[in-house]
mmCIF file of C-alpha atoms in Angstrom:
data_model
loop_
_atom_site.group_PDB
_atom_site.id
_atom_site.type_symbol
_atom_site.label_atom_id
_atom_site.label_comp_id
_atom_site.label_asym_id
_atom_site.label_seq_id
_atom_site.Cartn_x
_atom_site.Cartn_y
_atom_site.Cartn_z
ATOM 1 C CA MET A 1 0.000 0.000 0.000
ATOM 2 C CA ALA A 2 1.167 3.510 -0.776
ATOM 3 C CA GLN A 3 1.217 6.264 1.839
ATOM 4 C CA GLY A 4 0.542 9.960 1.714
ATOM 5 C CA THR A 5 -0.329 13.075 3.668
ATOM 6 C CA VAL A 6 -3.596 15.000 3.622
ATOM 7 C CA LYS A 7 -2.914 18.262 1.784
ATOM 8 C CA SER A 8 -6.486 19.562 1.823
ATOM 9 C CA PHE A 9 -9.926 18.345 2.878
ATOM 10 C CA ASP A 10 -13.382 19.930 2.758
ATOM 11 C CA PRO A 11 -15.724 18.238 5.251
ATOM 12 C CA ASP A 12 -18.788 19.737 3.530
ATOM 13 C CA THR A 13 -18.073 17.972 0.229
ATOM 14 C CA ALA A 14 -15.982 15.088 1.683
ATOM 15 C CA THR A 15 -13.327 15.755 -0.975
ATOM 16 C CA GLY A 16 -9.705 16.793 -0.821
ATOM 17 C CA THR A 17 -6.166 16.229 -1.999
ATOM 18 C CA LEU A 18 -3.560 13.736 -0.864
ATOM 19 C CA LEU A 19 0.178 14.278 -1.367
ATOM 20 C CA LEU A 20 1.842 10.915 -1.947
ATOM 21 C CA ASP A 21 5.336 10.193 -0.656
ATOM 22 C CA SER A 22 6.415 10.330 -4.329
ATOM 23 C CA GLN A 23 5.311 14.026 -4.322
ATOM 24 C CA GLU A 24 2.387 13.235 -6.648
ATOM 25 C CA GLU A 25 -0.990 14.751 -5.751
ATOM 26 C CA LEU A 26 -4.188 12.734 -6.080
ATOM 27 C CA PRO A 27 -7.757 13.827 -5.384
ATOM 28 C CA ILE A 28 -9.755 12.245 -2.583
ATOM 29 C CA GLU A 29 -13.191 11.555 -4.012
ATOM 30 C CA ALA A 30 -16.232 11.757 -1.751
ATOM 31 C CA SER A 31 -17.203 8.147 -2.479
ATOM 32 C CA THR A 32 -13.760 6.900 -1.420
ATOM 33 C CA PHE A 33 -13.767 8.948 1.774
ATOM 34 C CA LEU A 34 -17.287 7.868 2.727
ATOM 35 C CA ALA A 35 -16.458 4.190 2.077
ATOM 36 C CA SER A 36 -13.362 4.426 4.303
ATOM 37 C CA GLY A 37 -15.361 4.631 7.516
ATOM 38 C CA LEU A 38 -13.321 7.650 8.620
ATOM 39 C CA ARG A 39 -15.270 10.551 10.089
ATOM 40 C CA GLU A 40 -12.797 13.338 9.326
ATOM 41 C CA LEU A 41 -9.396 14.101 7.872
ATOM 42 C CA ARG A 42 -6.962 16.714 9.146
ATOM 43 C CA LEU A 43 -4.194 18.504 7.272
ATOM 44 C CA GLY A 44 -0.914 16.640 7.633
ATOM 45 C CA GLN A 45 -2.593 13.379 8.646
ATOM 46 C CA ARG A 46 -0.869 10.256 7.308
ATOM 47 C CA LEU A 47 -2.900 7.722 5.341
ATOM 48 C CA ARG A 48 -2.296 4.363 3.706
ATOM 49 C CA LEU A 49 -4.057 4.029 0.383
ATOM 50 C CA GLU A 50 -4.694 1.780 -2.553
ATOM 51 C CA ILE A 51 -4.441 3.263 -6.031
ATOM 52 C CA GLU A 52 -6.102 2.009 -9.189
ATOM 53 C CA GLY A 53 -5.190 2.937 -12.767
ATOM 54 C CA ALA A 54 -2.118 4.604 -14.232
ATOM 55 C CA ASP A 55 -0.981 8.077 -15.243
ATOM 56 C CA ASP A 56 -4.025 10.315 -15.830
ATOM 57 C CA THR A 57 -6.503 7.626 -14.760
ATOM 58 C CA LYS A 58 -5.024 7.063 -11.270
ATOM 59 C CA ARG A 59 -7.544 7.222 -8.454
ATOM 60 C CA ILE A 60 -7.567 6.381 -4.778
ATOM 61 C CA THR A 61 -9.771 3.362 -4.075
ATOM 62 C CA ARG A 62 -9.136 2.821 -0.357
ATOM 63 C CA LEU A 63 -8.003 4.924 2.614
ATOM 64 C CA ASP A 64 -6.703 3.748 5.991
ATOM 65 C CA LEU A 65 -5.433 5.843 8.859
ATOM 66 C CA VAL A 66 -1.726 5.591 9.713
ATOM 67 C CA SER A 67 -1.572 8.121 12.566
ATOM 68 C CA PHE A 68 -3.902 10.369 14.521
#
């Protein structure tokens, strides 16, 4: 599983941006966040994630908390 840090998160829309350890940014889609079972995300929070697709079609399919 890859890891990254929450760069931005809007609790009203349940969307945001995750900065991967590779310095690549990926969007957090509302459906992925809601399926994760997490109730909130904070800036700088570390997450484990699964990624599907390649290049321009990459998307986060699973989020797990690494630290609080």
